[in-house]
PDB file of C-alpha atoms in Angstrom:
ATOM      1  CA  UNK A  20       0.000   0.000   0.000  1.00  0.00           C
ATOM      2  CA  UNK A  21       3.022   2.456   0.974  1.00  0.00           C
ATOM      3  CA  UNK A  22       4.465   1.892  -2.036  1.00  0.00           C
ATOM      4  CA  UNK A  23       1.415   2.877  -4.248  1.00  0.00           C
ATOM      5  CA  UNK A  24       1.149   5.846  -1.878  1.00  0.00           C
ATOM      6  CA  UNK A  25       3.877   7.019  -2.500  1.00  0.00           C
ATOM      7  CA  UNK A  26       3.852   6.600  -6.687  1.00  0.00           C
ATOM      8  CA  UNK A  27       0.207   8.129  -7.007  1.00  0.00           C
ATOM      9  CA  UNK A  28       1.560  10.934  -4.472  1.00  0.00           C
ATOM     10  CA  UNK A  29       4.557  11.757  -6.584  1.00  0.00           C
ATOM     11  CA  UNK A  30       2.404  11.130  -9.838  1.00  0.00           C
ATOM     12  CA  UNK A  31      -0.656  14.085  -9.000  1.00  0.00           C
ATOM     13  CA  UNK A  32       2.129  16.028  -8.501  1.00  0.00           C
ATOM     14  CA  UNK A  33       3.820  15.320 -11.615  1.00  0.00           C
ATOM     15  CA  UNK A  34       0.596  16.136 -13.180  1.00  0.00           C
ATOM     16  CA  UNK A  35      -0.138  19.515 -10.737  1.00  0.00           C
ATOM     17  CA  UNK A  36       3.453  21.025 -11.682  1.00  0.00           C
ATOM     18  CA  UNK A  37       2.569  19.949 -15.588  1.00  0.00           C
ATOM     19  CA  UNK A  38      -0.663  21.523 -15.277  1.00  0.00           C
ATOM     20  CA  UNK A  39      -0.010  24.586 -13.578  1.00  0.00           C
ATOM     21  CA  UNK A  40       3.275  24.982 -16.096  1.00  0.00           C
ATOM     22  CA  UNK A  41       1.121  24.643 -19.319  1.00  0.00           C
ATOM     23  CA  UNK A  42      -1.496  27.070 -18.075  1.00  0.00           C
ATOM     24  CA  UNK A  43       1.162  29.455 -16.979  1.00  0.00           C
ATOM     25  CA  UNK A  44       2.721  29.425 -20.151  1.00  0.00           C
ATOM     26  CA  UNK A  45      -0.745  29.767 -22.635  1.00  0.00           C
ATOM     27  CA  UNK A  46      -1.815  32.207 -20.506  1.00  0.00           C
ATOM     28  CA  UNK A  47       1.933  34.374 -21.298  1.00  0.00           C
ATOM     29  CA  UNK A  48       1.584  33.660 -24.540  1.00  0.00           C
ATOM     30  CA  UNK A  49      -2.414  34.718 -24.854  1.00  0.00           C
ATOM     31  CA  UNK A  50      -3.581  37.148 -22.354  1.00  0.00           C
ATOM     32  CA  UNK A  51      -6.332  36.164 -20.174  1.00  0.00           C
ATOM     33  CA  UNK A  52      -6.547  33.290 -22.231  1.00  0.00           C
ATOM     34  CA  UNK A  53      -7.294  30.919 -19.604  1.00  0.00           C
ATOM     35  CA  UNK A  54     -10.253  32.608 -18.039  1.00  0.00           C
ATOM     36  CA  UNK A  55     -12.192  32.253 -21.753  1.00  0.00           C
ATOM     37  CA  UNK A  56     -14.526  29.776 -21.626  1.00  0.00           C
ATOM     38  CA  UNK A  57     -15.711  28.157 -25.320  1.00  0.00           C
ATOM     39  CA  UNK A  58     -19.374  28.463 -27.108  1.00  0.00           C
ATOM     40  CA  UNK A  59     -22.345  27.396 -24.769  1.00  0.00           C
ATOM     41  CA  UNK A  60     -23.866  27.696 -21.645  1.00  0.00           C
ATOM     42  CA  UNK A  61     -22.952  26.666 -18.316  1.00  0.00           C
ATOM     43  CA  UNK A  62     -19.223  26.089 -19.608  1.00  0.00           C
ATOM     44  CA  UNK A  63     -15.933  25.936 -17.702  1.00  0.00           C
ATOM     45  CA  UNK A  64     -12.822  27.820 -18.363  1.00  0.00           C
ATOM     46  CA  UNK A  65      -9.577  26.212 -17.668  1.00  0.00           C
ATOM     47  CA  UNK A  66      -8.910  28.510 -14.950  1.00  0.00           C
ATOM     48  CA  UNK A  67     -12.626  27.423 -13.475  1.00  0.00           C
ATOM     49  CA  UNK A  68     -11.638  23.693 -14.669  1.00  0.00           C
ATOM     50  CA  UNK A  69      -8.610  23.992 -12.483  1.00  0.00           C
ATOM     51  CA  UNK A  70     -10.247  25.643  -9.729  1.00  0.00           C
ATOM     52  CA  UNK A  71     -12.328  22.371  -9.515  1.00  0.00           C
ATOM     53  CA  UNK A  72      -9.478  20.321  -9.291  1.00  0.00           C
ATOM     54  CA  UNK A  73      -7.659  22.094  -6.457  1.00  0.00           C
ATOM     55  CA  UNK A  74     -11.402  22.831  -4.339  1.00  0.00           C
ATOM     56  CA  UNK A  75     -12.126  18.767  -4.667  1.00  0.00           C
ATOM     57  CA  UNK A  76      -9.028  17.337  -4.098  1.00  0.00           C
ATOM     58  CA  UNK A  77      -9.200  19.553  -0.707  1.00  0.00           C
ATOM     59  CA  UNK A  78     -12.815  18.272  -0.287  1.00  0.00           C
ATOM     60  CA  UNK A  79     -11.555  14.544  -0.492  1.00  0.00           C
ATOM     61  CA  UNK A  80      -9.065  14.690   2.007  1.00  0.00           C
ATOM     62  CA  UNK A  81     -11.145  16.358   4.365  1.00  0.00           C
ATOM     63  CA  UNK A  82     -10.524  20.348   4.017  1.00  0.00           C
ATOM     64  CA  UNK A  83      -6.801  19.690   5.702  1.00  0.00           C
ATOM     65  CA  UNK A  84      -7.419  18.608   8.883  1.00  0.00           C
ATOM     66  CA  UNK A  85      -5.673  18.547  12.023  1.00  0.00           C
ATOM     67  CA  UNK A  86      -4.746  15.000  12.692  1.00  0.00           C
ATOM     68  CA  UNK A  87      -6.407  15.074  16.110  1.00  0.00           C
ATOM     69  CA  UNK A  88      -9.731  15.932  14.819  1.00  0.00           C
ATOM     70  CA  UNK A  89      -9.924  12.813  11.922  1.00  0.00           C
ATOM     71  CA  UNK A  90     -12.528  10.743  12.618  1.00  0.00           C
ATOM     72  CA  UNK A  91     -12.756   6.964  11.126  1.00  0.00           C
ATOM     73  CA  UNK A  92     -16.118   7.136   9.269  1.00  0.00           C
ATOM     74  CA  UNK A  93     -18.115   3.621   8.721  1.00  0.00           C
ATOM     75  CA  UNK A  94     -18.257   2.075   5.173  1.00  0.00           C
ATOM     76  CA  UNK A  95     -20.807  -0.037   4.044  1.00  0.00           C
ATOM     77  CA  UNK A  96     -21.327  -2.272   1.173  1.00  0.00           C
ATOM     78  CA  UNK A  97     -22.914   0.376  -0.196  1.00  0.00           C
ATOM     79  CA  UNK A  98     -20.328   3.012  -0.002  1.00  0.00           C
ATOM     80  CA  UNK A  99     -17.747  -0.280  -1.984  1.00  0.00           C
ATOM     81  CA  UNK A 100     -19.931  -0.224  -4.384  1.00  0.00           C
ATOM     82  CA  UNK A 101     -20.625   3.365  -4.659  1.00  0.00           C
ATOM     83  CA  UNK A 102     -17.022   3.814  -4.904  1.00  0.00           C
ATOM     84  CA  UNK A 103     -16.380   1.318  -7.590  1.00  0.00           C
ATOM     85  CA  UNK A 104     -18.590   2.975 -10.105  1.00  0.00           C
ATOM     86  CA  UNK A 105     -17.515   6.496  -9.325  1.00  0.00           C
ATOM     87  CA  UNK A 106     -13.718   5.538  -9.564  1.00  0.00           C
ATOM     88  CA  UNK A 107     -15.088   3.599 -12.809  1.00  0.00           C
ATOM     89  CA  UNK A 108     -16.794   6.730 -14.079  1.00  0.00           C
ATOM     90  CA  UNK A 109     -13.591   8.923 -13.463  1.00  0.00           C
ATOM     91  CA  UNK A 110     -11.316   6.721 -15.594  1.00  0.00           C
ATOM     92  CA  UNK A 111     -13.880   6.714 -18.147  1.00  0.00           C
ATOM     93  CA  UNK A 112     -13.505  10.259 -18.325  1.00  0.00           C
ATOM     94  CA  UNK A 113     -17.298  11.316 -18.223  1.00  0.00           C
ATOM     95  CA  UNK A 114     -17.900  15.017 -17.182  1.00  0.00           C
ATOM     96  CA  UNK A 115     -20.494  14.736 -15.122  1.00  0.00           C
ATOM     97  CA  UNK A 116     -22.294  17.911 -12.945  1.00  0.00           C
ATOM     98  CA  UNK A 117     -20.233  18.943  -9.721  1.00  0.00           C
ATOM     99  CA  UNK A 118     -22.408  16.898  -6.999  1.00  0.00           C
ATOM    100  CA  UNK A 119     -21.234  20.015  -4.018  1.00  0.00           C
ATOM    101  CA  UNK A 120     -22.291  23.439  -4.418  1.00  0.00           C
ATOM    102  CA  UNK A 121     -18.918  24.048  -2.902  1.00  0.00           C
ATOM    103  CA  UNK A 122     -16.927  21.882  -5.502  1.00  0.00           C
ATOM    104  CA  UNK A 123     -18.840  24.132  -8.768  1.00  0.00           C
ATOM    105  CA  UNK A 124     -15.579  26.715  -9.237  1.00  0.00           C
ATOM    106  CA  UNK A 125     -16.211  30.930  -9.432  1.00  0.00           C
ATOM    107  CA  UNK A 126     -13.358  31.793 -11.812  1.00  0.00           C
ATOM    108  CA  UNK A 127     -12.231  33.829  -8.838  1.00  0.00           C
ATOM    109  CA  UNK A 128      -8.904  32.712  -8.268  1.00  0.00           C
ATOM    110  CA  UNK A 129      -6.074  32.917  -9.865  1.00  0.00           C
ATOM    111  CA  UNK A 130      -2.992  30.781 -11.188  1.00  0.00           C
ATOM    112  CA  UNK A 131      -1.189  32.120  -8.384  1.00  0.00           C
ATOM    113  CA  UNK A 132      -3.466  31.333  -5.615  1.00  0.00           C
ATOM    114  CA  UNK A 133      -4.425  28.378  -6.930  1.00  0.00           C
ATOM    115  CA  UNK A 134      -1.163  27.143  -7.106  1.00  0.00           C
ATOM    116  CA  UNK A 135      -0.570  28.040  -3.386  1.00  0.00           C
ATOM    117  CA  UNK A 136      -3.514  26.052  -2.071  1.00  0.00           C
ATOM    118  CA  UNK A 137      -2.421  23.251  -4.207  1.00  0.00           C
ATOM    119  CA  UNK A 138       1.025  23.175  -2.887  1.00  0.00           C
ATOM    120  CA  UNK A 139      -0.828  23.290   0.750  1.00  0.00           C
ATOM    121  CA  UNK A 140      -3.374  20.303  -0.141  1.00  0.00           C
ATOM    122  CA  UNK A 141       0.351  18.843  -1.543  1.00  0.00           C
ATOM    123  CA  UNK A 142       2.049  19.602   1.597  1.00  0.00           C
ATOM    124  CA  UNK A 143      -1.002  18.110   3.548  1.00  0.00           C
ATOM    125  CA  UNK A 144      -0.936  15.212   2.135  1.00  0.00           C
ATOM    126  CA  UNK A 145       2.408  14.284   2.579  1.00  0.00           C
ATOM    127  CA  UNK A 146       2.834  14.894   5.870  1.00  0.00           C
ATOM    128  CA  UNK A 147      -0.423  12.580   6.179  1.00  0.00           C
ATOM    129  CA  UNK A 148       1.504   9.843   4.317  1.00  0.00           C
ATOM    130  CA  UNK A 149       5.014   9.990   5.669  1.00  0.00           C
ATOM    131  CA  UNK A 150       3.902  10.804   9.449  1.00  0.00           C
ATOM    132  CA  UNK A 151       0.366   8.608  10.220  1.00  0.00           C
ATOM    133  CA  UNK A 152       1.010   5.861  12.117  1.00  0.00           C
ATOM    134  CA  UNK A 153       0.791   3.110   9.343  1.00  0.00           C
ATOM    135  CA  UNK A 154      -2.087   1.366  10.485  1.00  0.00           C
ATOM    136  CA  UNK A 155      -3.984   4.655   9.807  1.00  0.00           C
ATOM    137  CA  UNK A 156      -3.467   3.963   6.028  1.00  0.00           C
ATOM    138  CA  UNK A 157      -6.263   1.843   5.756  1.00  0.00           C
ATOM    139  CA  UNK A 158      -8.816   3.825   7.751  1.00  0.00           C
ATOM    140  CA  UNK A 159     -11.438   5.354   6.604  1.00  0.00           C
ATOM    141  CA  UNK A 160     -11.128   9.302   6.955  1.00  0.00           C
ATOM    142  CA  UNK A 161     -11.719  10.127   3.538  1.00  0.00           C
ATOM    143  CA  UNK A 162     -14.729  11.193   2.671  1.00  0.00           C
ATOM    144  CA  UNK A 163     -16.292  11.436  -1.735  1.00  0.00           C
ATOM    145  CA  UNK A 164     -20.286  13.076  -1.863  1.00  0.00           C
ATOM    146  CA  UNK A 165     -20.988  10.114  -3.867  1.00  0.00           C
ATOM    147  CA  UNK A 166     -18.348   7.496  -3.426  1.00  0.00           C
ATOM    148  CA  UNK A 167     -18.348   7.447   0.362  1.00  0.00           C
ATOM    149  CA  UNK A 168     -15.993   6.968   2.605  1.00  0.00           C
ATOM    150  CA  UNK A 169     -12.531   5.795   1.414  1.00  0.00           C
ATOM    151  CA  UNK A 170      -9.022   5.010   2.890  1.00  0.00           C
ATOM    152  CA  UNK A 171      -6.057   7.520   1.636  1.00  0.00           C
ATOM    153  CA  UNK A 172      -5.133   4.796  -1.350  1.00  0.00           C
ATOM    154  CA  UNK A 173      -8.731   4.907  -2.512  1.00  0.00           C
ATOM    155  CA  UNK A 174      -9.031   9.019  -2.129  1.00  0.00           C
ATOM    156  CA  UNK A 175      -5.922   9.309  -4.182  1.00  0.00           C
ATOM    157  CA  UNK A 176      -6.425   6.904  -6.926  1.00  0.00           C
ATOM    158  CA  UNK A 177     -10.207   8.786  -7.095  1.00  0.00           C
ATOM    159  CA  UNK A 178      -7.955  12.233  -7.051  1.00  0.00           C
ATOM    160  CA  UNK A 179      -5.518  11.387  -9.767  1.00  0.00           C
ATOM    161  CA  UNK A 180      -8.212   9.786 -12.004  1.00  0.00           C
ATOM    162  CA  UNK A 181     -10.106  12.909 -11.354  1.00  0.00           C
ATOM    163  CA  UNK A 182      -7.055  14.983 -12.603  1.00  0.00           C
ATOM    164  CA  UNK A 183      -6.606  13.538 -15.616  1.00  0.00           C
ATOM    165  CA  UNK A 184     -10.395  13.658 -16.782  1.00  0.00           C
ATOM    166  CA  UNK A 185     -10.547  17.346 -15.938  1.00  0.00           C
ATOM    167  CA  UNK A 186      -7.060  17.838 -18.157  1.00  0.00           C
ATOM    168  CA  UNK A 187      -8.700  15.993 -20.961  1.00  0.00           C
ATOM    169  CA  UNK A 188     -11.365  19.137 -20.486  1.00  0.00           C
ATOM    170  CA  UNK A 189      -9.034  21.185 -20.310  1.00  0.00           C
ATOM    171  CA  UNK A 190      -7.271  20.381 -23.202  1.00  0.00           C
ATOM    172  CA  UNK A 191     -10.908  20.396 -25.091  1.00  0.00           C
ATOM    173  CA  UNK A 192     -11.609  23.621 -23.751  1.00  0.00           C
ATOM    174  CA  UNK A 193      -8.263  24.411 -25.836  1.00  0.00           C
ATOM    175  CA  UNK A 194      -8.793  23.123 -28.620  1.00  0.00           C
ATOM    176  CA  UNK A 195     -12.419  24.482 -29.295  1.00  0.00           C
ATOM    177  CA  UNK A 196     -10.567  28.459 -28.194  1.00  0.00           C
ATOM    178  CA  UNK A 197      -8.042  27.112 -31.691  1.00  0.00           C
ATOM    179  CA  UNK A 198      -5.491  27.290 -28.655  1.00  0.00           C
ATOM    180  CA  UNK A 199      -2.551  24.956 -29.922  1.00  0.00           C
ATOM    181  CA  UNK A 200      -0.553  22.965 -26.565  1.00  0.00           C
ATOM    182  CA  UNK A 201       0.928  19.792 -27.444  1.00  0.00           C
ATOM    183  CA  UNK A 202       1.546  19.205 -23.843  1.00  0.00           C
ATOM    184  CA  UNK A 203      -1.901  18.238 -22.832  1.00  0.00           C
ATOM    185  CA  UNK A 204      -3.305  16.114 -22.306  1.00  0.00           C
ATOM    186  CA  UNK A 205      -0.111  15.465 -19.599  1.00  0.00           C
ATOM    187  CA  UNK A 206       2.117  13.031 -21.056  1.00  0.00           C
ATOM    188  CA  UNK A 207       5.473  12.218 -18.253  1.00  0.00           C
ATOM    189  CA  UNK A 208       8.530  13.289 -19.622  1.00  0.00           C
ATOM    190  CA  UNK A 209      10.981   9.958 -19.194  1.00  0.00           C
TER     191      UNK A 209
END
């Protein structure tokens, strides 16, 4: 389990510093460009796409709590197979509507701050993984709106898989602006 911890840790942040970098850059190269959003209603911008990312990921790992105040919620059979389809979903990249109010980004933030309260989710979560004793691992603190309660393995598998469906969006949202990137979606450099 560790060991998958630590790859999937090391991987979403592959994919943050990718993300962030690529957005940076288009957004140099065409002012404002990532706060457009393309033809229709109710669409994202990559700036509101990334938003999402950064507000959900905190939302899965519990808004950054203190360790003192985690609690070990109870998963049913239920909540197993709620996860399964949700993680499921995810990988099939589906967009589906945000199912928090909270979760449903402004477009009020930018790169900057964004990148700042990803580097504290980041920060968070490594000091979850490399400090918690290790029988916390598999507890259940984690907590999805519709995939239920989770250990840290499941949250971050649902996390990264979440990543990568919203850069495939992104990388849409691109390509319907005629905004060339060749770097999404995030392919690692080896």
């Amino acid at each position: 389990m560790e060991q998958n911890l630590y790859y999937m840790m090391h991987s979403t942040h592959d994919h943050k510093t990718e993300l962030i970098k690529v957005l940076s850059t288009l957004n140099k190269q065409y002012a404002g460009i990532v706060r457009r959003k393309p033809p229709g209603e109710e669409r994202w911008s990559a700036i509101m796409a990334l938003e999402h990312i950064v507000l959900t990921e905190r939302s899965l790992l519990g808004g950054l709590p203190a360790p003192e105040n985690m609690e070990i919620l109870r998963r049913t059979f239920a909540n197993k197979i709620s996860y399964a389809i949700t993680s499921y979903v995810f990988n099939l990249q589906l967009l589906l509507p945000v199912p928090e109010v909270a979760l449903q980004p402004k477009g009020e933030y930018d790169i900057s701050e964004l990148t700042d309260m990803w580097d504290e989710n980041h920060a968070w979560l490594r000091s979850f993984i490399t400090e918690a004793p290790r029988e916390c691992l598999k507890d259940t603190y984690f907590r999805h709106q519709i995939a239920g309660p989770m250990n840290i393995e499941q949250a971050m598998g649902l996390n990264l898989a979440h990543i990568v469906m919203h850069e495939f969006q992104i990388s849409q949202i691109f390509m319907e602006l005629n905004i060339e990137t060749s770097l999404l979606p995030y392919q690692p450099s080896t």
